[in-house]
Amino acid sequence: MSFFKVENISISFGGVKALNEIAFEVNKGEIFSIIGPNGSGKTTLFNCISGIYKPTNGKILFNESNIMGKNPHNIAKLGIARTFQNIELFPYMNTMENLMIGRHIYMKTGIFRAAFMLGRKSFAAKEESFHREKVEEIMELLDLQSFRNRFVGGLPYGVQKRIELGRALALEPKILLLDEPCAGMTSDEKEDMIFLVQDILEILGVTILLIEHDMKVVMDISNRILAINFGSPIVIGKPQVVQNHPEVLKAYLGEE
Amino acid sequence: MFDFVQMLVSGIASGSAYALMGLAMVIIYKTSKIPNFAQGEMALAPSFFAYMLIDSYHLPFYIACILTFGFSVFLGCMIEIIVLRKAQKSNVLGMIIITIGLEMILLGFVSWKFGAEPKSMPFPISPYDSIPMKDLIKGTDLIIGTLELFTFTIALILMIIIFLFFKFTKFGIAMKATQQNQVIARAMGINTRRIQMMTWAISSFVGCIAGLLVSSITLHPYMMWDPMLKGFSAAVLGGMASLPGSIIGAYIIGILESLFGGYISIEFKSVVSLMIIVVVLCIKPSGLFARHYIKKV
């Protein structure tokens, strides 16, 4: 039984085949990376998995059930969370509120209970404090406590990246899709991020799909790698295998 | 002095109705970037629905009101589901034209069903009741219309409820998230379609209350034109995307209009709101209370 499996998905925009028969399998508890030159379809693949795009054919199996064609919010509820390549936060909210949005799917207090159940012992208050505790745990893991009440719009880039990661973790995902978590970071920040990703895997037991351009990062932390170019798969395998594969080298460095 | 305070009071009262219309428009604008020109007629239809229930079916006023609230929510949901959800692939301009079309359809329907002659709503408070306040400020008597006070109170309560809703409830926060970044809201497990539908429902409900309050004075198919236009002006003045902005804008317009009417000219009273918009937009194009967030690139 496979944990997460993508079977031959394809999608095209106009005449461009953005993804062509991509297939791979991810085991539980591994870091699976996707590499490829710019425009090779990595983010498109993530958008297909998280339901933003609808592939034209193929299957995406999560715990043996097909999730392809479902709406993004339903896929999030199944336990697939993601971050975005360019930071996408809720700019008019503070860090705490941004992370609390991630708890949305777990909240059960409706309008009437929120309006009429007041006081500390009510269901609504208990639920709120439970979720706040969960968010505090995530903030501690990601070292975000000091930014708790700051509006996210003005925070440094690296911090915003961590907030986005935290918001995805607040969903308590089983699979986390990280779209270039280290893009635009200094080498120190990159190292921190690598440790964080490994922590997430070890402490929270989340399976990770990673898109990253920094080859050093990818080779260090990935268990397996899928290389794609022009939407078509080149090779899947261990880092050493992918690193030295002639087609991969050709895609990155060009032909002589 | 007496005149001034009196005009202030009536300005605040008319400002309350504008504020509700403005709020209703801003709520929709924030989630879908559409200035909803059908807002006035979405308030008109429930008002006539209430009139029909009372006049033809002889229901008591309060029961008719509650049924009307239900009707307005239903109307808002239906407009979203049947028309705007299907039209989402078209651009914003197309959507605006759709709302204008909806406005005409609703207006035509109401005129056809009820006729254009003015009617009177059996409102429990008559516009001629008033609460005299003797010796309020050293020898000045002030007359506050009961209806004006009622309008102001209802508007205030509704604003507080809306504020609490957006600040503290799960759906309110989900709505805020959808307004700020729809793609991410979906990725976080928020059903944005349902949120859109709720937005229209809430907005229709707020508009319906404004409509009922206006209908207490006059009930005819064109009665919502003026409040809608003023509400829209207030929203633009406040920055179009800010709820408190639209409320403050509405009171500014209500008060200035009333003062202008009192001191200068009653006939040109309605021009004031549009003049204010022109002036404000020249000086501060994004509106008085818009927060501008510049995305880092």
Coordinates of C-alpha atoms in Angstrom, one line a residue:
Chain A
M1 CA 0.0 0.0 0.0
S2 CA 1.4 3.3 -1.0
F3 CA 1.1 6.4 1.1
F4 CA 1.0 9.0 -1.6
K5 CA 1.1 8.3 -5.3
V6 CA 0.9 10.4 -8.4
E7 CA -0.1 8.4 -11.5
N8 CA 0.7 9.9 -14.9
I9 CA -0.8 13.3 -14.5
S10 CA -0.8 15.8 -17.4
I11 CA -1.9 19.3 -17.8
S12 CA -1.5 21.8 -20.6
F13 CA -2.1 25.5 -20.8
G14 CA -3.0 26.5 -24.4
G15 CA -0.5 24.6 -26.5
V16 CA 2.1 24.2 -23.8
K17 CA 2.3 20.9 -22.1
A18 CA 3.1 22.1 -18.6
L19 CA 3.1 18.5 -17.1
N20 CA 3.5 15.4 -19.2
E21 CA 2.8 12.0 -17.6
I22 CA 4.4 12.7 -14.3
A23 CA 4.4 9.7 -12.0
F24 CA 6.0 9.1 -8.6
E25 CA 5.4 7.6 -5.2
V26 CA 6.2 9.0 -1.8
N27 CA 6.8 6.9 1.2
K28 CA 5.6 7.9 4.6
G29 CA 8.2 9.9 6.6
E30 CA 10.6 10.8 3.8
I31 CA 11.7 14.0 2.2
F32 CA 11.0 13.8 -1.4
S33 CA 12.4 16.6 -3.6
I34 CA 11.5 17.8 -7.0
I35 CA 14.1 19.6 -9.0
G36 CA 14.3 21.1 -12.5
P37 CA 15.3 24.3 -14.3
N38 CA 13.0 27.3 -14.2
G39 CA 9.7 26.8 -15.9
S40 CA 10.0 23.0 -15.8
G41 CA 6.6 22.6 -14.1
K42 CA 7.6 22.1 -10.4
T43 CA 5.1 24.6 -9.0
T44 CA 2.5 23.5 -11.5
L45 CA 2.8 20.0 -10.0
F46 CA 2.3 21.4 -6.5
N47 CA -0.7 23.3 -7.7
C48 CA -2.2 20.1 -9.2
I49 CA -1.6 18.2 -5.9
S50 CA -3.2 20.9 -3.8
G51 CA -6.2 21.2 -6.2
I52 CA -5.6 24.7 -7.5
Y53 CA -5.2 23.3 -11.1
K54 CA -7.2 20.3 -12.3
P55 CA -5.0 17.9 -14.4
T56 CA -6.5 16.6 -17.6
N57 CA -5.7 13.0 -16.9
G58 CA -4.0 10.7 -14.4
K59 CA -4.6 10.1 -10.7
I60 CA -3.4 11.4 -7.4
L61 CA -3.8 8.8 -4.7
F62 CA -3.5 9.7 -1.0
N63 CA -4.0 6.7 1.3
E64 CA -5.4 4.8 -1.7
S65 CA -8.1 7.3 -2.5
N66 CA -8.1 9.5 -5.5
I67 CA -7.9 13.2 -4.6
M68 CA -7.6 14.5 -8.1
G69 CA -10.3 17.1 -9.0
K70 CA -11.2 17.9 -5.5
N71 CA -11.4 21.4 -4.3
P72 CA -8.4 23.0 -2.5
H73 CA -10.3 23.3 0.8
N74 CA -11.2 19.7 0.8
I75 CA -7.7 18.6 0.0
A76 CA -6.4 20.8 2.9
K77 CA -8.9 19.0 5.1
L78 CA -7.5 15.6 4.1
G79 CA -4.1 16.7 5.5
I80 CA -2.1 18.2 2.6
A81 CA -0.8 21.6 3.4
R82 CA 1.5 23.8 1.4
T83 CA 3.6 26.9 1.4
F84 CA 4.1 29.2 -1.6
Q85 CA 7.1 30.3 -3.6
N86 CA 6.4 33.9 -3.2
I87 CA 5.2 34.7 0.3
E88 CA 1.5 34.6 0.5
L89 CA 0.3 35.8 4.0
F90 CA -2.7 37.7 5.2
P91 CA -1.1 41.1 5.3
Y92 CA -3.6 42.8 7.6
M93 CA -3.4 40.2 10.3
N94 CA -0.7 39.6 12.9
T95 CA 1.3 36.5 13.2
M96 CA -1.0 34.8 15.7
E97 CA -4.0 35.4 13.5
N98 CA -2.3 34.1 10.5
L99 CA -1.4 30.9 12.2
M100 CA -4.9 30.7 13.7
I101 CA -6.3 30.7 10.1
G102 CA -4.5 27.4 9.8
R103 CA -6.6 26.0 12.6
H104 CA -9.8 26.9 10.7
I105 CA -10.7 23.4 9.7
Y106 CA -10.5 22.2 13.3
M107 CA -12.8 24.9 14.7
K108 CA -16.3 23.8 15.5
T109 CA -17.8 26.9 17.2
G110 CA -20.5 28.3 14.9
I111 CA -22.1 31.7 15.0
F112 CA -24.7 30.9 17.6
R113 CA -22.3 29.2 20.0
A114 CA -19.8 32.1 19.5
A115 CA -22.6 34.6 20.2
F116 CA -24.3 33.1 23.2
M117 CA -21.7 30.9 25.0
L118 CA -19.7 33.4 26.9
G119 CA -17.4 33.0 29.8
R120 CA -14.2 31.0 30.4
K121 CA -15.8 27.6 30.9
S122 CA -17.9 27.7 27.7
F123 CA -17.2 25.4 24.8
A124 CA -16.2 28.4 22.6
A125 CA -13.6 29.6 25.1
K126 CA -12.2 26.2 25.7
E127 CA -11.9 25.6 22.0
E128 CA -10.2 28.9 21.4
S129 CA -7.6 28.3 24.1
F130 CA -7.0 24.8 22.9
H131 CA -6.2 26.1 19.4
R132 CA -4.1 28.9 20.8
E133 CA -2.0 26.4 22.7
K134 CA -1.5 24.4 19.5
V135 CA -0.4 27.5 17.7
E136 CA 1.9 28.5 20.6
E137 CA 3.6 25.1 20.2
I138 CA 4.2 25.7 16.5
M139 CA 5.5 29.2 17.3
E140 CA 7.9 27.8 19.7
L141 CA 9.2 25.2 17.3
L142 CA 9.7 27.9 14.6
D143 CA 11.0 30.5 17.1
L144 CA 8.3 33.0 16.3
Q145 CA 7.1 34.0 19.8
S146 CA 8.6 37.5 19.6
F147 CA 6.6 38.4 16.5
R148 CA 3.3 37.1 18.0
N149 CA 1.4 40.5 17.8
R150 CA 3.2 42.1 14.9
F151 CA 1.5 42.7 11.6
V152 CA 3.1 40.4 9.1
G153 CA 3.4 42.9 6.3
G154 CA 6.4 44.7 7.8
L155 CA 8.4 41.7 9.1
P156 CA 11.7 40.5 7.6
Y157 CA 11.6 38.1 4.7
G158 CA 13.0 35.1 6.5
V159 CA 10.5 35.6 9.3
Q160 CA 7.6 35.8 6.9
K161 CA 8.8 32.5 5.3
R162 CA 8.7 30.9 8.8
I163 CA 5.2 32.2 9.4
E164 CA 4.0 30.7 6.2
L165 CA 5.6 27.4 7.2
G166 CA 3.9 27.7 10.6
R167 CA 0.5 28.4 9.1
A168 CA 0.8 25.3 7.0
L169 CA 1.9 23.3 10.1
A170 CA -1.1 24.6 12.0
L171 CA -3.3 22.4 9.7
E172 CA -1.5 19.4 11.3
P173 CA -0.8 18.0 7.8
K174 CA 0.2 14.5 7.0
I175 CA 2.0 15.8 3.9
L176 CA 3.6 19.2 3.6
L177 CA 4.4 20.7 0.2
L178 CA 7.2 23.2 0.5
D179 CA 7.7 25.4 -2.5
E180 CA 11.2 26.9 -2.3
P181 CA 11.4 27.4 1.4
C182 CA 15.0 28.7 1.1
A183 CA 14.6 31.0 -1.8
G184 CA 16.1 34.4 -1.3
M185 CA 17.6 33.6 2.1
T186 CA 21.1 34.2 3.4
S187 CA 23.2 31.1 4.1
D188 CA 22.6 31.3 7.8
E189 CA 18.8 31.4 7.3
K190 CA 19.1 28.5 4.9
E191 CA 20.9 26.4 7.5
D192 CA 18.2 27.3 10.0
M193 CA 15.5 26.3 7.5
I194 CA 17.1 23.0 6.8
F195 CA 17.2 22.2 10.5
L196 CA 13.6 23.2 10.8
V197 CA 12.5 21.0 8.0
Q198 CA 14.3 18.1 9.5
D199 CA 12.7 18.9 12.9
I200 CA 9.3 18.9 11.3
L201 CA 10.0 15.5 9.9
E202 CA 11.3 14.0 13.1
I203 CA 9.1 15.7 15.8
L204 CA 5.9 16.0 13.9
G205 CA 6.3 13.1 11.6
V206 CA 5.2 15.0 8.6
T207 CA 6.1 13.7 5.1
I208 CA 7.6 16.4 3.1
L209 CA 7.6 17.2 -0.6
L210 CA 10.2 19.8 -1.4
I211 CA 10.9 22.1 -4.3
E212 CA 14.2 23.8 -4.0
H213 CA 16.8 25.3 -6.3
D214 CA 19.7 25.2 -4.0
M215 CA 21.3 21.9 -4.9
K216 CA 23.4 21.7 -1.8
V217 CA 20.2 21.9 0.4
V218 CA 18.4 19.3 -1.8
M219 CA 21.3 16.8 -1.8
D220 CA 21.8 17.2 1.9
I221 CA 18.3 16.5 3.2
S222 CA 16.4 14.6 0.5
N223 CA 15.8 10.9 0.7
R224 CA 14.8 10.7 -3.0
I225 CA 14.7 13.2 -5.8
L226 CA 12.5 13.5 -8.9
A227 CA 14.1 15.6 -11.7
I228 CA 11.8 17.1 -14.3
N229 CA 12.4 19.2 -17.4
F230 CA 9.8 20.8 -19.7
G231 CA 7.1 19.0 -17.7
S232 CA 8.5 15.6 -18.4
P233 CA 10.1 13.4 -15.8
I234 CA 13.8 12.7 -16.3
V235 CA 14.8 10.4 -13.4
I236 CA 13.7 9.4 -9.9
G237 CA 16.3 8.2 -7.4
K238 CA 18.7 8.7 -4.6
P239 CA 20.5 12.0 -4.5
Q240 CA 23.8 10.6 -5.8
V241 CA 22.1 8.9 -8.7
V242 CA 20.2 12.0 -9.8
Q243 CA 23.2 14.2 -9.3
N244 CA 25.3 12.4 -11.8
H245 CA 22.6 11.5 -14.3
P246 CA 23.6 12.7 -17.8
E247 CA 20.1 14.0 -18.7
V248 CA 20.0 16.1 -15.5
L249 CA 23.3 17.6 -16.2
K250 CA 22.2 18.4 -19.7
A251 CA 19.0 20.1 -18.4
Y252 CA 21.0 22.3 -16.1
L253 CA 24.2 22.9 -17.9
G254 CA 23.1 22.6 -21.5
E255 CA 24.7 20.5 -24.3
E256 CA 28.1 21.0 -25.7
Chain B
M1 CA -27.1 77.4 18.1
F2 CA -30.4 75.6 18.3
D3 CA -30.7 75.2 14.6
F4 CA -27.2 73.9 14.4
V5 CA -27.7 71.1 16.9
Q6 CA -31.0 70.3 15.4
M7 CA -29.5 69.9 12.0
L8 CA -26.7 67.9 13.4
V9 CA -29.2 65.4 14.9
S10 CA -31.1 65.0 11.7
G11 CA -27.8 64.6 9.8
I12 CA -26.7 61.8 12.1
A13 CA -30.1 60.1 11.6
S14 CA -29.9 60.2 7.8
G15 CA -26.2 59.3 8.1
S16 CA -27.2 56.0 9.8
A17 CA -29.2 54.8 6.8
Y18 CA -26.4 55.7 4.5
A19 CA -24.0 53.9 6.8
L20 CA -25.9 50.7 6.5
M21 CA -26.0 50.9 2.7
G22 CA -22.3 51.8 2.7
L23 CA -21.5 48.8 5.0
A24 CA -23.5 46.5 2.8
M25 CA -21.6 47.6 -0.3
V26 CA -18.2 47.5 1.4
I27 CA -18.8 43.9 2.7
I28 CA -19.3 42.7 -0.9
Y29 CA -16.6 44.9 -2.4
K30 CA -14.0 43.6 0.0
T31 CA -14.5 39.9 -0.9
S32 CA -15.2 40.2 -4.6
K33 CA -13.9 43.6 -5.7
I34 CA -17.4 44.4 -7.2
P35 CA -19.1 47.6 -6.3
N36 CA -22.6 46.1 -6.0
F37 CA -25.0 48.6 -7.7
A38 CA -27.9 46.3 -7.1
Q39 CA -27.6 46.9 -3.4
G40 CA -30.4 49.5 -3.3
E41 CA -32.8 47.2 -5.1
M42 CA -31.7 44.2 -3.1
A43 CA -33.0 46.3 -0.1
L44 CA -36.0 47.5 -2.0
A45 CA -37.3 44.0 -2.8
P46 CA -37.4 42.8 0.8
S47 CA -39.1 46.1 1.9
F48 CA -41.9 45.4 -0.6
F49 CA -42.0 41.8 0.5
A50 CA -42.6 43.0 4.0
Y51 CA -45.3 45.4 2.7
M52 CA -46.9 42.5 0.8
L53 CA -47.0 40.2 3.9
I54 CA -48.6 42.9 6.0
D55 CA -50.9 44.3 3.4
S56 CA -52.1 41.2 1.7
Y57 CA -51.6 38.5 4.2
H58 CA -52.3 40.6 7.3
L59 CA -49.3 39.3 9.3
P60 CA -48.3 41.3 12.3
F61 CA -45.4 43.7 11.6
Y62 CA -42.7 41.9 13.6
I63 CA -43.4 38.5 12.2
A64 CA -43.4 40.1 8.7
C65 CA -40.0 41.6 9.6
I66 CA -38.5 38.3 10.6
L67 CA -39.8 36.6 7.4
T68 CA -38.4 39.5 5.5
F69 CA -34.9 39.0 7.0
G70 CA -35.1 35.4 5.9
F71 CA -36.2 36.5 2.4
S72 CA -33.3 39.0 2.1
V73 CA -30.7 36.3 3.1
F74 CA -32.3 34.0 0.6
L75 CA -32.2 36.7 -2.1
G76 CA -28.6 37.4 -1.5
C77 CA -27.6 33.7 -1.6
M78 CA -29.6 33.2 -4.8
I79 CA -28.1 36.1 -6.6
E80 CA -24.6 34.9 -5.7
I81 CA -25.3 31.2 -6.6
I82 CA -27.4 31.7 -9.8
V83 CA -25.7 34.8 -11.3
L84 CA -22.4 35.8 -9.9
R85 CA -20.8 32.4 -9.3
K86 CA -21.4 31.5 -12.9
A87 CA -20.0 34.8 -14.1
Q88 CA -16.8 34.6 -12.1
K89 CA -14.7 33.9 -15.2
S90 CA -15.6 37.2 -16.7
N91 CA -13.7 40.2 -15.5
V92 CA -14.6 42.7 -12.8
L93 CA -16.1 45.2 -15.3
G94 CA -18.5 42.4 -16.5
M95 CA -19.5 41.7 -13.0
I96 CA -20.3 45.4 -12.4
I97 CA -22.5 45.5 -15.5
I98 CA -24.2 42.4 -14.1
T99 CA -25.0 44.1 -10.9
I100 CA -26.4 47.0 -12.8
G101 CA -28.5 44.6 -14.8
L102 CA -29.7 42.9 -11.6
E103 CA -30.7 46.3 -10.3
M104 CA -32.9 47.0 -13.3
I105 CA -34.5 43.6 -13.1
L106 CA -35.3 43.9 -9.5
L107 CA -36.6 47.5 -9.9
G108 CA -38.7 46.4 -12.9
F109 CA -40.1 43.5 -11.0
V110 CA -41.0 45.6 -8.0
S111 CA -42.6 48.3 -10.2
W112 CA -44.6 45.7 -12.1
K113 CA -45.8 43.9 -9.1
F114 CA -46.7 46.8 -6.9
G115 CA -47.0 49.8 -9.2
A116 CA -45.1 53.1 -9.0
E117 CA -47.4 55.1 -6.7
P118 CA -46.2 55.7 -3.2
K119 CA -47.5 53.5 -0.4
S120 CA -47.2 53.7 3.3
M121 CA -45.6 51.0 5.4
P122 CA -47.5 50.3 8.6
F123 CA -44.4 51.0 10.7
P124 CA -45.0 50.9 14.4
I125 CA -43.2 54.3 14.8
S126 CA -44.6 57.2 12.8
P127 CA -42.2 59.7 11.3
Y128 CA -44.1 62.4 13.2
D129 CA -43.5 61.1 16.7
S130 CA -40.8 62.9 18.5
I131 CA -39.1 63.2 21.9
P132 CA -38.8 66.8 22.9
M133 CA -35.8 67.5 25.1
K134 CA -36.3 70.7 27.1
D135 CA -33.3 72.7 28.4
L136 CA -30.7 70.4 27.0
I137 CA -28.1 73.1 26.7
K138 CA -29.0 76.2 28.6
G139 CA -32.5 77.1 27.4
T140 CA -32.3 75.4 24.0
D141 CA -35.0 72.9 23.3
L142 CA -34.2 70.0 21.0
I143 CA -36.6 67.8 19.2
I144 CA -35.4 64.4 18.4
G145 CA -37.7 62.3 16.1
T146 CA -38.4 58.9 17.6
L147 CA -37.8 57.4 14.2
E148 CA -34.5 59.1 13.9
L149 CA -33.4 57.8 17.3
F150 CA -34.7 54.3 16.4
T151 CA -32.8 54.4 13.1
F152 CA -29.6 55.4 14.8
T153 CA -29.9 52.8 17.5
I154 CA -30.6 50.0 15.1
A155 CA -27.7 51.0 12.9
L156 CA -25.4 51.2 15.9
I157 CA -26.4 47.8 17.2
L158 CA -26.0 46.3 13.7
M159 CA -22.5 47.9 13.3
I160 CA -21.4 46.4 16.7
I161 CA -22.7 43.0 15.7
I162 CA -20.9 43.2 12.4
F163 CA -17.7 44.3 14.1
L164 CA -17.9 41.4 16.6
F165 CA -18.7 39.0 13.8
F166 CA -15.6 40.0 11.8
K167 CA -13.4 40.1 14.8
F168 CA -14.2 37.0 16.8
T169 CA -16.2 34.4 14.9
K170 CA -14.8 31.6 12.9
F171 CA -16.8 32.6 9.8
G172 CA -15.9 36.3 10.2
I173 CA -12.2 35.5 10.4
A174 CA -12.5 33.2 7.4
M175 CA -14.2 36.0 5.6
K176 CA -11.4 38.3 6.4
A177 CA -8.9 35.7 5.2
T178 CA -10.8 35.3 1.9
Q179 CA -10.8 39.1 1.5
Q180 CA -7.1 39.3 1.9
N181 CA -5.9 36.4 -0.1
Q182 CA -8.4 34.0 -1.7
V183 CA -6.0 31.4 -3.0
I184 CA -4.3 31.0 0.3
A185 CA -7.6 30.9 2.2
R186 CA -8.6 27.9 0.0
A187 CA -5.3 26.2 0.6
M188 CA -5.9 26.6 4.3
G189 CA -9.2 24.6 4.1
I190 CA -11.6 27.5 3.8
N191 CA -14.5 26.9 1.5
T192 CA -14.3 30.3 -0.3
R193 CA -17.4 29.7 -2.4
R194 CA -19.5 29.3 0.7
I195 CA -17.8 32.4 2.2
Q196 CA -18.7 34.4 -1.0
M197 CA -22.3 33.2 -0.6
M198 CA -22.4 34.2 3.0
T199 CA -21.0 37.6 2.1
W200 CA -23.9 38.3 -0.2
A201 CA -26.3 37.0 2.4
I202 CA -25.0 39.2 5.1
S203 CA -24.8 42.2 2.8
S204 CA -28.3 41.7 1.7
F205 CA -29.5 41.4 5.3
V206 CA -27.8 44.7 6.2
G207 CA -29.3 46.3 3.2
C208 CA -32.7 44.9 4.0
I209 CA -32.6 46.6 7.4
A210 CA -31.7 49.9 5.8
G211 CA -34.5 49.4 3.3
L212 CA -37.0 48.7 6.1
L213 CA -35.9 51.8 8.0
V214 CA -36.2 54.0 4.8
S215 CA -39.5 52.5 4.0
S216 CA -40.9 53.8 7.3
I217 CA -40.9 57.3 5.7
T218 CA -41.7 56.5 2.1
L219 CA -42.4 53.4 0.2
H220 CA -42.1 53.5 -3.6
P221 CA -39.9 51.7 -6.2
Y222 CA -37.4 54.5 -6.4
M223 CA -37.0 55.1 -2.6
M224 CA -33.6 53.3 -2.4
W225 CA -31.9 55.4 -5.1
D226 CA -30.8 58.2 -2.9
P227 CA -29.7 56.1 0.1
M228 CA -27.8 53.7 -2.2
L229 CA -26.0 56.6 -4.0
K230 CA -25.2 58.2 -0.7
G231 CA -24.1 54.9 0.8
F232 CA -21.8 54.3 -2.2
S233 CA -20.4 57.8 -1.8
A234 CA -19.8 57.2 1.8
A235 CA -17.9 53.9 1.0
V236 CA -15.8 55.7 -1.6
L237 CA -15.1 58.5 0.8
G238 CA -14.1 56.0 3.5
G239 CA -11.8 54.1 1.1
M240 CA -14.1 51.5 -0.3
A241 CA -12.3 48.7 1.6
S242 CA -12.7 49.8 5.1
L243 CA -15.8 49.1 7.2
P244 CA -15.3 51.8 9.8
G245 CA -14.3 54.2 7.0
S246 CA -17.6 53.7 5.3
I247 CA -19.5 54.4 8.5
I248 CA -17.5 57.6 9.3
G249 CA -17.9 58.6 5.6
A250 CA -21.6 58.1 5.9
Y251 CA -22.0 60.3 8.9
I252 CA -19.8 63.0 7.4
I253 CA -22.0 63.0 4.3
G254 CA -25.2 62.9 6.4
I255 CA -24.2 65.8 8.6
L256 CA -22.7 68.0 5.9
E257 CA -25.7 67.5 3.7
S258 CA -28.1 68.4 6.6
L259 CA -26.0 71.5 7.4
F260 CA -25.9 72.5 3.7
G261 CA -29.6 72.0 3.4
G262 CA -30.2 74.2 6.5
Y263 CA -27.9 77.1 5.8
I264 CA -27.6 77.2 2.0
S265 CA -30.1 75.4 -0.1
I266 CA -32.5 72.5 0.3
E267 CA -32.7 71.9 -3.4
F268 CA -29.1 71.3 -3.9
K269 CA -28.7 69.1 -0.7
S270 CA -28.0 65.9 -2.7
V271 CA -25.2 67.5 -4.7
V272 CA -23.1 67.9 -1.6
S273 CA -22.3 64.2 -1.2
L274 CA -21.0 64.0 -4.8
M275 CA -19.1 67.3 -4.3
I276 CA -17.4 65.9 -1.2
I277 CA -16.3 62.8 -3.1
V278 CA -14.8 64.8 -5.9
V279 CA -12.9 67.0 -3.5
V280 CA -11.7 64.1 -1.3
L281 CA -10.6 62.0 -4.3
C282 CA -8.6 64.9 -5.6
I283 CA -6.8 65.3 -2.3
K284 CA -6.6 61.7 -1.1
P285 CA -7.3 59.3 -4.0
S286 CA -7.5 56.1 -2.0
G287 CA -10.1 57.5 0.3
L288 CA -9.9 58.7 3.8
F289 CA -9.4 55.5 5.7
A290 CA -7.9 53.0 3.2
R291 CA -4.9 51.1 4.4
H292 CA -2.5 50.6 1.7
Y293 CA -0.2 47.7 1.8
I294 CA 2.6 47.7 -0.6
K295 CA 3.7 44.2 -1.5
K296 CA 7.4 43.7 -1.3
V297 CA 8.9 42.6 -4.6

